[in-house]
Amino acid sequence: MFRLKADATSRSMPIAADILPELQAILGSANVRADDDARVTYGMDALKRGHPADVVVFPKDTREVADVVKVCARHRLPIVPRGGGSGYTGGSVPIRGGVVISLERMNRILEIDEANLIAIVEPNVVTGDLQDAVEQRGLFYPPDPASLRQSVIGGNVAECAGGPRAFKYGTTKQYVLGLEAVLPTGEIVETGGKVVKNVVGYDLTHLLVGSEGTLAIITKIILRLIPKPPVQATLRASFADVRAAVAAVTNVIRERVVPAALELVDGDSLEAVARYLKVRSLAPAGTGAILLVEVDGSAAAVGEDAARVEQACRNAGATEVLRAHDDEARQELWRVRRELSLSLKTITPLKFNHDVVVPKGRIPELFALVDRLKREFGLRIPCFGHAGDGNIHVNIMVNPADEAEISRAHAAERVLFEGIVALDGSISGEHGIGFAKAPFLSIELSEEEIALMKRVKRAFDPDGILNPGKIFPA
Amino acid sequence: MFRLKADATSRSMPIAADILPELQAILGSANVRADDDARVTYGMDALKRGHPADVVVFPKDTREVADVVKVCARHRLPIVPRGGGSGYTGGSVPIRGGVVISLERMNRILEIDEANLIAIVEPNVVTGDLQDAVEQRGLFYPPDPASLRQSVIGGNVAECAGGPRAFKYGTTKQYVLGLEAVLPTGEIVETGGKVVKNVVGYDLTHLLVGSEGTLAIITKIILRLIPKPPVQATLRASFADVRAAVAAVTNVIRERVVPAALELVDGDSLEAVARYLKVRSLAPAGTGAILLVEVDGSAAAVGEDAARVEQACRNAGATEVLRAHDDEARQELWRVRRELSLSLKTITPLKFNHDVVVPKGRIPELFALVDRLKREFGLRIPCFGHAGDGNIHVNIMVNPADEAEISRAHAAERVLFEGIVALDGSISGEHGIGFAKAPFLSIELSEEEIALMKRVKRAFDPDGILNPGKIFPA
């Protein structure tokens, strides 16, 4: 289970002998763990390639986080902040050892302010829990990463989480108004605030969003909420191939409808779901792709929009269009999408899950690229994702015991990323770089751009102790 | 006209004698001006407190901008980028002399990509011109600063321009996907790109948005567009006082309606408009505030929302509610708002126009603070603004010949800003800091936060040559 990567085991700085008593004095001994179980458990995330922490600490508030950071800074020890541990690129893996700061005790919703449409939360509030709490009051926090029952707001902010609703509602970035954060030097700063408009000084809030825990440790988050759309409708349209499905997406956009979600599932993925659920009708013969489209808003608007989406799909040659207005029927249509991850495991137990993104008009070219990779490298690569954003999850399926397949997969990855950048795309739309994608950074960014980002990193973290080895190639 | 401020005249670095030939070699002599007319014209913006440039240059493309920057960097000369020159805080004023880079020749819309909902523009496209061009194709670029017929996209990005529609649609920030920019060291970088989701490396795009031309010179902008809402309706509701108008705003939000605009005009401002237009009925006796509310969307949704807004206003005690559905009637209702700036000039020719912002529930406290300032400092302070955002323009009216009034106004400014920050607000929601508000920065930001921002500045501009003297107090 605990695969140690050769490139992830070097430790740049030795652990100081006297750090444990110092940390215990700050946190109490129950909140400082150096046992093997903790070191291994907190050394891994959803990437499944880990490295043990030296120490794991559990602060209860911002002050304790700052005090821990000061101790680490004095000893020049690596610090790795950790939320839900559900990241796909190893962002919370302590690849150089050091102190993992688990924020799991800082998990309170501090305030839901209905008059100002604001929520204030500690970092380890589970995203789905916040959604439930605000929806009970008729409000809405749109970002909906697939991990929303595991991942936490702090991690969502650190990675700029997306999800299906990003097409209409934007990603986490669009909802963060302000942050409290601890710098790697131990200072506490506040960025932004409770107001939607704020142009005082540099926008450090949005620099921290998506910075993957390398610039500061986020300890409090002020989020913008919006009114919950009262009505939803879901449509599922089937197509002969991906090209027809993308033509339907273009038609929807030309119709000036903005669906809340516009999800694409390719034939290989459908086939996996049909096999996993043993429901053959989910992947009828001749179906090369489906679109799941959700529209929301007032009842009147939803009726109009659903009709226009249906027509847009039919005009693109949809072989079948189903419409669901009540919740049960909607859930049934979404079932394919929800079961995708588990279904793919029936192909192989391991997948290299890449969240590439291209301008949506170029999705057919992305699929042509994937077809080439399948042929040239002899790989199975089911794809699905957020067609409205051009953000397609390309899943390179590998048998963990098949070394040859794994190296073909790694070779294909580089060709994939180079192809994506050539399509004006980006190698990551949702998961970030972490250490898993760091070797590929220079495919997308120039030497000057990487150098500039490193200077920004140093402005926050002059000694390079916060989440070292992430984002930038070694 | 050309008021030189004592604090704005110091020049930190001497102009090198041989710079003119170097610049002429790059740009051709017609595009390098050192005559007094150019030096003065390009030394001033809408703040009306200027300082002459030493040289003004007019590059035609990014390469020329980079070459000019390299010359200035070699001579350690101040560089000040300039767009429409319509800023209110002196952002484009060369307060330490040096080279003003006017981007006015870089004014082309390069691409409107309907399939991907993207526009690519050079920095000096007038904002209103872009809006017209995309609306002809059924698309929409929402940010609508009052200066939209003078200001340009590059300046809007540099200042993160807002406007009435920000309540529903967000500010400029929400529409910038990517940038091309020239660093103060002369390197050309690209940030973000054509995709809505991109989490590769730090989000330098949104760090540059609102950085007031102090980090890089923006030379190309990739903007996100959305479908144009097909139908609009406007309502004007009158209230006895500001408190009742704000109660109506709260009611609208509790009704979960999201208007495209929610503008508040106070009694003093109304009175000025009525006097200026000589239409007494615009400020009937007993009207202490009006709200202008615009809803947009599909025809069905707009009808529903307008009815709910009307009811929300009546429930808050509106003395009158007018509804306009056709364009002519809508323009008539908006007339008050449009004529505000000119009307205020009938009070005094000069105003200190402050774009403060508070959480919207605290707008009544903001007005209580303004009332106190009126009494204690003997000033006229009409207010209006974007109630949905809590972003209220507080206009301290002064007679330029009345030195005593000007110093009372300056004393009131500090009390205003301290009070706003105490209300969890911000001293600038739209105009930025420039040099006009730099002395007040530390009211809102801590010493640690300012130090961090200065380190970020150095990461971009190690020699401090790009737009020096802005944002940070001297």
PDB file of C-alpha atoms in Angstrom, chain B residues 233-455:
ATOM      1  CA  ALA B 233     -36.632  45.299 -16.094  1.00  0.00           C
ATOM      2  CA  THR B 234     -35.904  48.301 -13.894  1.00  0.00           C
ATOM      3  CA  LEU B 235     -37.679  49.428 -10.740  1.00  0.00           C
ATOM      4  CA  ARG B 236     -37.334  52.672  -8.835  1.00  0.00           C
ATOM      5  CA  ALA B 237     -38.513  52.670  -5.242  1.00  0.00           C
ATOM      6  CA  SER B 238     -38.650  55.759  -3.009  1.00  0.00           C
ATOM      7  CA  PHE B 239     -38.185  55.697   0.739  1.00  0.00           C
ATOM      8  CA  ALA B 240     -38.440  58.119   3.630  1.00  0.00           C
ATOM      9  CA  ASP B 241     -34.842  57.469   4.626  1.00  0.00           C
ATOM     10  CA  VAL B 242     -31.744  55.389   3.956  1.00  0.00           C
ATOM     11  CA  ARG B 243     -32.634  52.934   6.706  1.00  0.00           C
ATOM     12  CA  ALA B 244     -35.887  51.980   4.950  1.00  0.00           C
ATOM     13  CA  ALA B 245     -34.064  51.640   1.607  1.00  0.00           C
ATOM     14  CA  VAL B 246     -31.502  49.310   3.170  1.00  0.00           C
ATOM     15  CA  ALA B 247     -34.309  47.301   4.781  1.00  0.00           C
ATOM     16  CA  ALA B 248     -35.670  46.851   1.259  1.00  0.00           C
ATOM     17  CA  VAL B 249     -32.250  45.595   0.079  1.00  0.00           C
ATOM     18  CA  THR B 250     -32.290  43.072   2.929  1.00  0.00           C
ATOM     19  CA  ASN B 251     -35.811  42.017   1.957  1.00  0.00           C
ATOM     20  CA  VAL B 252     -34.769  41.527  -1.667  1.00  0.00           C
ATOM     21  CA  ILE B 253     -31.891  39.314  -0.545  1.00  0.00           C
ATOM     22  CA  ARG B 254     -34.153  37.355   1.813  1.00  0.00           C
ATOM     23  CA  GLU B 255     -36.492  36.822  -1.139  1.00  0.00           C
ATOM     24  CA  ARG B 256     -33.446  35.186  -2.806  1.00  0.00           C
ATOM     25  CA  VAL B 257     -33.661  37.490  -5.801  1.00  0.00           C
ATOM     26  CA  VAL B 258     -30.281  38.464  -7.290  1.00  0.00           C
ATOM     27  CA  PRO B 259     -30.760  41.761  -9.127  1.00  0.00           C
ATOM     28  CA  ALA B 260     -28.275  42.769 -11.801  1.00  0.00           C
ATOM     29  CA  ALA B 261     -28.025  46.125 -10.051  1.00  0.00           C
ATOM     30  CA  LEU B 262     -29.165  47.495  -6.704  1.00  0.00           C
ATOM     31  CA  GLU B 263     -28.291  51.177  -6.590  1.00  0.00           C
ATOM     32  CA  LEU B 264     -28.943  53.553  -3.708  1.00  0.00           C
ATOM     33  CA  VAL B 265     -29.137  57.339  -4.040  1.00  0.00           C
ATOM     34  CA  ASP B 266     -29.468  59.432  -0.882  1.00  0.00           C
ATOM     35  CA  GLY B 267     -31.610  62.536  -0.380  1.00  0.00           C
ATOM     36  CA  ASP B 268     -28.771  65.040  -0.767  1.00  0.00           C
ATOM     37  CA  SER B 269     -27.751  63.497  -4.079  1.00  0.00           C
ATOM     38  CA  LEU B 270     -31.365  63.415  -5.309  1.00  0.00           C
ATOM     39  CA  GLU B 271     -31.778  67.058  -4.396  1.00  0.00           C
ATOM     40  CA  ALA B 272     -28.675  67.924  -6.443  1.00  0.00           C
ATOM     41  CA  VAL B 273     -30.035  66.056  -9.490  1.00  0.00           C
ATOM     42  CA  ALA B 274     -33.466  67.700  -9.185  1.00  0.00           C
ATOM     43  CA  ARG B 275     -31.835  71.109  -9.036  1.00  0.00           C
ATOM     44  CA  TYR B 276     -29.423  70.390 -11.898  1.00  0.00           C
ATOM     45  CA  LEU B 277     -32.095  68.971 -14.216  1.00  0.00           C
ATOM     46  CA  LYS B 278     -34.718  71.415 -12.930  1.00  0.00           C
ATOM     47  CA  VAL B 279     -37.138  68.515 -12.424  1.00  0.00           C
ATOM     48  CA  ARG B 280     -38.506  68.965  -8.922  1.00  0.00           C
ATOM     49  CA  SER B 281     -40.448  65.688  -9.056  1.00  0.00           C
ATOM     50  CA  LEU B 282     -37.163  63.764  -9.012  1.00  0.00           C
ATOM     51  CA  ALA B 283     -36.760  64.649  -5.325  1.00  0.00           C
ATOM     52  CA  PRO B 284     -40.273  64.873  -3.894  1.00  0.00           C
ATOM     53  CA  ALA B 285     -40.652  66.113  -0.344  1.00  0.00           C
ATOM     54  CA  GLY B 286     -40.148  63.338   2.179  1.00  0.00           C
ATOM     55  CA  THR B 287     -37.903  61.199  -0.024  1.00  0.00           C
ATOM     56  CA  GLY B 288     -34.707  60.448   1.865  1.00  0.00           C
ATOM     57  CA  ALA B 289     -33.430  57.774  -0.496  1.00  0.00           C
ATOM     58  CA  ILE B 290     -34.277  55.850  -3.628  1.00  0.00           C
ATOM     59  CA  LEU B 291     -33.312  52.425  -4.840  1.00  0.00           C
ATOM     60  CA  LEU B 292     -32.827  51.606  -8.509  1.00  0.00           C
ATOM     61  CA  VAL B 293     -33.151  47.887  -9.033  1.00  0.00           C
ATOM     62  CA  GLU B 294     -32.520  46.068 -12.281  1.00  0.00           C
ATOM     63  CA  VAL B 295     -33.394  42.430 -12.816  1.00  0.00           C
ATOM     64  CA  ASP B 296     -32.442  40.460 -15.898  1.00  0.00           C
ATOM     65  CA  GLY B 297     -32.737  37.004 -17.377  1.00  0.00           C
ATOM     66  CA  SER B 298     -35.401  35.183 -19.356  1.00  0.00           C
ATOM     67  CA  ALA B 299     -38.739  36.962 -19.814  1.00  0.00           C
ATOM     68  CA  ALA B 300     -40.456  34.628 -17.363  1.00  0.00           C
ATOM     69  CA  ALA B 301     -37.800  34.975 -14.671  1.00  0.00           C
ATOM     70  CA  VAL B 302     -37.686  38.754 -15.016  1.00  0.00           C
ATOM     71  CA  GLY B 303     -41.460  39.048 -14.550  1.00  0.00           C
ATOM     72  CA  GLU B 304     -41.323  36.924 -11.387  1.00  0.00           C
ATOM     73  CA  ASP B 305     -38.293  38.708  -9.970  1.00  0.00           C
ATOM     74  CA  ALA B 306     -39.647  42.201 -10.648  1.00  0.00           C
ATOM     75  CA  ALA B 307     -42.831  41.369  -8.767  1.00  0.00           C
ATOM     76  CA  ARG B 308     -40.867  40.041  -5.819  1.00  0.00           C
ATOM     77  CA  VAL B 309     -38.601  43.095  -5.754  1.00  0.00           C
ATOM     78  CA  GLU B 310     -41.620  45.395  -5.784  1.00  0.00           C
ATOM     79  CA  GLN B 311     -43.180  43.512  -2.884  1.00  0.00           C
ATOM     80  CA  ALA B 312     -39.887  43.542  -0.965  1.00  0.00           C
ATOM     81  CA  CYS B 313     -39.685  47.331  -1.368  1.00  0.00           C
ATOM     82  CA  ARG B 314     -43.301  47.865  -0.345  1.00  0.00           C
ATOM     83  CA  ASN B 315     -42.789  45.667   2.714  1.00  0.00           C
ATOM     84  CA  ALA B 316     -39.929  47.945   3.728  1.00  0.00           C
ATOM     85  CA  GLY B 317     -42.222  50.989   3.503  1.00  0.00           C
ATOM     86  CA  ALA B 318     -41.546  52.273  -0.008  1.00  0.00           C
ATOM     87  CA  THR B 319     -43.588  55.395  -0.652  1.00  0.00           C
ATOM     88  CA  GLU B 320     -43.606  54.792  -4.395  1.00  0.00           C
ATOM     89  CA  VAL B 321     -42.463  51.988  -6.723  1.00  0.00           C
ATOM     90  CA  LEU B 322     -42.184  52.484 -10.483  1.00  0.00           C
ATOM     91  CA  ARG B 323     -41.553  49.621 -12.911  1.00  0.00           C
ATOM     92  CA  ALA B 324     -40.162  49.924 -16.409  1.00  0.00           C
ATOM     93  CA  HIS B 325     -39.955  47.073 -18.872  1.00  0.00           C
ATOM     94  CA  ASP B 326     -39.216  48.731 -22.182  1.00  0.00           C
ATOM     95  CA  ASP B 327     -35.898  50.307 -22.937  1.00  0.00           C
ATOM     96  CA  GLU B 328     -37.072  53.909 -23.084  1.00  0.00           C
ATOM     97  CA  ALA B 329     -38.824  53.760 -19.725  1.00  0.00           C
ATOM     98  CA  ARG B 330     -35.797  52.013 -18.223  1.00  0.00           C
ATOM     99  CA  GLN B 331     -33.463  54.744 -19.458  1.00  0.00           C
ATOM    100  CA  GLU B 332     -35.758  57.358 -17.886  1.00  0.00           C
ATOM    101  CA  LEU B 333     -35.512  55.640 -14.494  1.00  0.00           C
ATOM    102  CA  TRP B 334     -31.735  55.357 -14.785  1.00  0.00           C
ATOM    103  CA  ARG B 335     -31.457  59.055 -15.668  1.00  0.00           C
ATOM    104  CA  VAL B 336     -31.098  60.114 -12.039  1.00  0.00           C
ATOM    105  CA  ARG B 337     -28.164  57.786 -11.570  1.00  0.00           C
ATOM    106  CA  ARG B 338     -26.452  58.835 -14.781  1.00  0.00           C
ATOM    107  CA  GLU B 339     -26.713  62.547 -14.076  1.00  0.00           C
ATOM    108  CA  LEU B 340     -25.371  62.282 -10.536  1.00  0.00           C
ATOM    109  CA  SER B 341     -21.764  63.174 -11.224  1.00  0.00           C
ATOM    110  CA  LEU B 342     -22.565  66.320 -13.171  1.00  0.00           C
ATOM    111  CA  SER B 343     -25.277  67.297 -10.687  1.00  0.00           C
ATOM    112  CA  LEU B 344     -22.916  67.186  -7.742  1.00  0.00           C
ATOM    113  CA  LYS B 345     -20.742  69.782  -9.465  1.00  0.00           C
ATOM    114  CA  THR B 346     -23.554  72.279  -8.815  1.00  0.00           C
ATOM    115  CA  ILE B 347     -22.809  71.921  -5.093  1.00  0.00           C
ATOM    116  CA  THR B 348     -19.064  72.567  -5.430  1.00  0.00           C
ATOM    117  CA  PRO B 349     -16.750  72.052  -8.411  1.00  0.00           C
ATOM    118  CA  LEU B 350     -14.492  69.668  -6.461  1.00  0.00           C
ATOM    119  CA  LYS B 351     -15.328  66.435  -4.677  1.00  0.00           C
ATOM    120  CA  PHE B 352     -13.257  63.963  -2.751  1.00  0.00           C
ATOM    121  CA  ASN B 353     -14.915  60.834  -4.068  1.00  0.00           C
ATOM    122  CA  HIS B 354     -14.424  57.859  -1.776  1.00  0.00           C
ATOM    123  CA  ASP B 355     -15.519  54.387  -2.810  1.00  0.00           C
ATOM    124  CA  VAL B 356     -15.760  52.833   0.637  1.00  0.00           C
ATOM    125  CA  VAL B 357     -17.429  49.488   1.155  1.00  0.00           C
ATOM    126  CA  VAL B 358     -19.016  47.738   4.142  1.00  0.00           C
ATOM    127  CA  PRO B 359     -20.934  44.456   4.523  1.00  0.00           C
ATOM    128  CA  LYS B 360     -24.297  45.460   3.096  1.00  0.00           C
ATOM    129  CA  GLY B 361     -26.147  44.932   6.376  1.00  0.00           C
ATOM    130  CA  ARG B 362     -24.017  47.708   7.849  1.00  0.00           C
ATOM    131  CA  ILE B 363     -24.913  50.392   5.305  1.00  0.00           C
ATOM    132  CA  PRO B 364     -27.142  52.204   7.862  1.00  0.00           C
ATOM    133  CA  GLU B 365     -24.124  52.452  10.188  1.00  0.00           C
ATOM    134  CA  LEU B 366     -22.091  53.852   7.312  1.00  0.00           C
ATOM    135  CA  PHE B 367     -24.720  56.557   6.773  1.00  0.00           C
ATOM    136  CA  ALA B 368     -24.795  57.282  10.525  1.00  0.00           C
ATOM    137  CA  LEU B 369     -21.023  57.779  10.316  1.00  0.00           C
ATOM    138  CA  VAL B 370     -21.428  60.142   7.347  1.00  0.00           C
ATOM    139  CA  ASP B 371     -24.084  62.128   9.250  1.00  0.00           C
ATOM    140  CA  ARG B 372     -21.635  62.524  12.109  1.00  0.00           C
ATOM    141  CA  LEU B 373     -18.943  63.777   9.706  1.00  0.00           C
ATOM    142  CA  LYS B 374     -21.368  66.287   8.178  1.00  0.00           C
ATOM    143  CA  ARG B 375     -22.157  67.690  11.636  1.00  0.00           C
ATOM    144  CA  GLU B 376     -18.706  67.572  13.201  1.00  0.00           C
ATOM    145  CA  PHE B 377     -16.763  68.895  10.223  1.00  0.00           C
ATOM    146  CA  GLY B 378     -19.439  71.139   8.704  1.00  0.00           C
ATOM    147  CA  LEU B 379     -19.298  69.433   5.300  1.00  0.00           C
ATOM    148  CA  ARG B 380     -21.716  68.540   2.509  1.00  0.00           C
ATOM    149  CA  ILE B 381     -21.431  64.807   1.786  1.00  0.00           C
ATOM    150  CA  PRO B 382     -23.969  63.413  -0.692  1.00  0.00           C
ATOM    151  CA  CYS B 383     -23.723  59.625  -1.034  1.00  0.00           C
ATOM    152  CA  PHE B 384     -24.832  57.084  -3.592  1.00  0.00           C
ATOM    153  CA  GLY B 385     -23.649  53.746  -4.799  1.00  0.00           C
ATOM    154  CA  HIS B 386     -23.955  50.036  -5.091  1.00  0.00           C
ATOM    155  CA  ALA B 387     -26.126  48.966  -2.176  1.00  0.00           C
ATOM    156  CA  GLY B 388     -26.027  45.310  -3.114  1.00  0.00           C
ATOM    157  CA  ASP B 389     -22.277  45.256  -2.558  1.00  0.00           C
ATOM    158  CA  GLY B 390     -22.250  47.712   0.361  1.00  0.00           C
ATOM    159  CA  ASN B 391     -20.062  49.846  -1.914  1.00  0.00           C
ATOM    160  CA  ILE B 392     -21.128  53.460  -1.335  1.00  0.00           C
ATOM    161  CA  HIS B 393     -19.553  56.486  -2.953  1.00  0.00           C
ATOM    162  CA  VAL B 394     -19.073  59.086  -0.241  1.00  0.00           C
ATOM    163  CA  ASN B 395     -18.552  62.449  -1.915  1.00  0.00           C
ATOM    164  CA  ILE B 396     -17.016  65.084   0.293  1.00  0.00           C
ATOM    165  CA  MET B 397     -17.804  68.311  -1.563  1.00  0.00           C
ATOM    166  CA  VAL B 398     -15.265  71.107  -1.307  1.00  0.00           C
ATOM    167  CA  ASN B 399     -14.768  74.526  -2.732  1.00  0.00           C
ATOM    168  CA  PRO B 400     -11.222  74.495  -4.154  1.00  0.00           C
ATOM    169  CA  ALA B 401     -10.735  78.109  -3.062  1.00  0.00           C
ATOM    170  CA  ASP B 402     -11.702  77.375   0.543  1.00  0.00           C
ATOM    171  CA  GLU B 403      -8.526  76.145   2.227  1.00  0.00           C
ATOM    172  CA  ALA B 404     -10.292  75.732   5.565  1.00  0.00           C
ATOM    173  CA  GLU B 405     -12.967  73.528   4.009  1.00  0.00           C
ATOM    174  CA  ILE B 406     -10.294  71.437   2.286  1.00  0.00           C
ATOM    175  CA  SER B 407      -8.488  70.804   5.533  1.00  0.00           C
ATOM    176  CA  ARG B 408     -11.741  69.936   7.318  1.00  0.00           C
ATOM    177  CA  ALA B 409     -12.418  67.510   4.448  1.00  0.00           C
ATOM    178  CA  HIS B 410      -9.021  65.874   4.852  1.00  0.00           C
ATOM    179  CA  ALA B 411      -9.558  65.537   8.584  1.00  0.00           C
ATOM    180  CA  ALA B 412     -12.964  63.957   7.912  1.00  0.00           C
ATOM    181  CA  GLU B 413     -11.420  61.483   5.452  1.00  0.00           C
ATOM    182  CA  ARG B 414      -9.287  59.852   8.100  1.00  0.00           C
ATOM    183  CA  VAL B 415     -12.255  59.556  10.484  1.00  0.00           C
ATOM    184  CA  LEU B 416     -14.313  58.101   7.631  1.00  0.00           C
ATOM    185  CA  PHE B 417     -11.711  55.460   6.784  1.00  0.00           C
ATOM    186  CA  GLU B 418     -11.168  54.487  10.420  1.00  0.00           C
ATOM    187  CA  GLY B 419     -14.910  54.169  10.892  1.00  0.00           C
ATOM    188  CA  ILE B 420     -15.296  52.067   7.740  1.00  0.00           C
ATOM    189  CA  VAL B 421     -12.606  49.614   8.820  1.00  0.00           C
ATOM    190  CA  ALA B 422     -14.276  49.390  12.243  1.00  0.00           C
ATOM    191  CA  LEU B 423     -17.456  48.329  10.390  1.00  0.00           C
ATOM    192  CA  ASP B 424     -15.545  45.357   8.837  1.00  0.00           C
ATOM    193  CA  GLY B 425     -15.327  47.370   5.640  1.00  0.00           C
ATOM    194  CA  SER B 426     -12.654  48.448   3.210  1.00  0.00           C
ATOM    195  CA  ILE B 427     -11.408  51.919   2.293  1.00  0.00           C
ATOM    196  CA  SER B 428     -11.610  51.143  -1.424  1.00  0.00           C
ATOM    197  CA  GLY B 429     -14.013  48.901  -3.283  1.00  0.00           C
ATOM    198  CA  GLU B 430     -13.324  50.186  -6.780  1.00  0.00           C
ATOM    199  CA  HIS B 431     -10.808  52.998  -7.213  1.00  0.00           C
ATOM    200  CA  GLY B 432      -7.712  51.477  -5.668  1.00  0.00           C
ATOM    201  CA  ILE B 433      -5.055  53.204  -3.594  1.00  0.00           C
ATOM    202  CA  GLY B 434      -2.807  54.970  -6.110  1.00  0.00           C
ATOM    203  CA  PHE B 435      -0.943  57.714  -4.313  1.00  0.00           C
ATOM    204  CA  ALA B 436      -4.072  59.524  -3.104  1.00  0.00           C
ATOM    205  CA  LYS B 437      -5.020  56.879  -0.551  1.00  0.00           C
ATOM    206  CA  ALA B 438      -1.533  55.528   0.188  1.00  0.00           C
ATOM    207  CA  PRO B 439      -1.302  57.484   3.476  1.00  0.00           C
ATOM    208  CA  PHE B 440      -4.364  55.589   4.714  1.00  0.00           C
ATOM    209  CA  LEU B 441      -3.260  52.056   3.823  1.00  0.00           C
ATOM    210  CA  SER B 442      -2.182  51.200   7.350  1.00  0.00           C
ATOM    211  CA  ILE B 443      -5.672  51.930   8.672  1.00  0.00           C
ATOM    212  CA  GLU B 444      -6.803  48.765   6.917  1.00  0.00           C
ATOM    213  CA  LEU B 445      -3.706  46.580   6.638  1.00  0.00           C
ATOM    214  CA  SER B 446      -1.371  45.466   9.400  1.00  0.00           C
ATOM    215  CA  GLU B 447       2.346  46.117   9.374  1.00  0.00           C
ATOM    216  CA  GLU B 448       2.942  42.418   8.599  1.00  0.00           C
ATOM    217  CA  GLU B 449       0.481  42.492   5.688  1.00  0.00           C
ATOM    218  CA  ILE B 450       2.078  45.596   4.178  1.00  0.00           C
ATOM    219  CA  ALA B 451       5.547  44.076   4.606  1.00  0.00           C
ATOM    220  CA  LEU B 452       4.376  40.909   2.843  1.00  0.00           C
ATOM    221  CA  MET B 453       2.924  42.927  -0.050  1.00  0.00           C
ATOM    222  CA  LYS B 454       6.183  44.831  -0.367  1.00  0.00           C
ATOM    223  CA  ARG B 455       8.066  41.535  -0.604  1.00  0.00           C
TER     224      ARG B 455
END
